[in-house]
Amino acid sequence: MTELYAAKIETALKSFITDHRGTLTREQAISTILENWFASHGYLPPQQEGRRPEDLDASNDD
């Protein structure tokens, strides 16, 4: 990533975190941004919730 591109991304990320003050860490902000982008572009169904692979067992089979 070029330095200019990295600076623009960092500025946008800081603005996003500022707009959501008190609710987002840097990692949560990145995750939220990616989830929203994937959902809006059809890669992830909106509001999809799932279980982590390590939390799966026969008791939660649907």
Coordinates of C-alpha atoms in Angstrom, one line a residue:
M1 CA 0.0 0.0 0.0
T2 CA 1.4 3.4 -0.9
E3 CA 2.0 5.9 1.9
L4 CA -0.7 8.3 0.4
Y5 CA -3.3 5.5 0.2
A6 CA -2.5 4.4 3.8
A7 CA -2.8 7.9 5.1
K8 CA -6.2 8.3 3.5
I9 CA -7.5 5.0 4.9
E10 CA -6.1 5.9 8.3
T11 CA -7.9 9.3 8.3
A12 CA -11.2 7.7 7.2
L13 CA -10.9 5.1 9.9
K14 CA -10.2 7.7 12.6
S15 CA -13.3 9.7 11.4
F16 CA -15.4 6.5 11.5
I17 CA -14.3 5.8 15.1
T18 CA -14.9 9.4 16.1
D19 CA -18.4 9.2 14.7
H20 CA -19.0 6.1 16.8
R21 CA -17.2 7.3 20.0
G22 CA -17.3 5.0 23.0
T23 CA -18.6 2.0 21.1
L24 CA -15.7 0.9 18.8
T25 CA -12.1 -0.2 19.2
R26 CA -10.0 0.0 16.1
E27 CA -10.5 -3.7 15.5
Q28 CA -14.3 -3.4 16.0
A29 CA -14.4 -0.5 13.6
I30 CA -12.6 -2.4 10.9
S31 CA -14.8 -5.4 11.4
T32 CA -18.0 -3.3 11.2
I33 CA -16.8 -1.6 8.1
L34 CA -15.9 -4.8 6.4
E35 CA -19.2 -6.5 7.4
N36 CA -21.2 -3.6 6.1
W37 CA -19.3 -3.6 2.8
F38 CA -19.6 -7.3 2.3
A39 CA -23.3 -7.2 3.1
S40 CA -24.0 -4.3 0.8
H41 CA -22.1 -5.9 -2.1
G42 CA -23.9 -9.3 -1.8
Y43 CA -21.0 -11.2 -0.3
L44 CA -22.7 -11.6 3.1
P45 CA -26.4 -11.7 3.8
P46 CA -27.5 -8.7 5.9
Q47 CA -27.6 -9.2 9.6
Q48 CA -26.1 -12.7 9.3
E49 CA -25.2 -14.1 12.6
G50 CA -23.4 -17.3 13.0
R51 CA -21.4 -19.4 15.4
R52 CA -17.6 -19.7 15.5
P53 CA -16.4 -23.1 14.4
E54 CA -15.1 -23.9 17.9
D55 CA -18.6 -23.2 19.3
L56 CA -20.3 -25.8 17.0
D57 CA -21.4 -29.2 18.3
A58 CA -24.3 -31.6 17.8
S59 CA -26.5 -29.6 20.3
N60 CA -26.7 -26.6 18.0
D61 CA -27.4 -28.4 14.7
D62 CA -30.5 -27.0 13.0

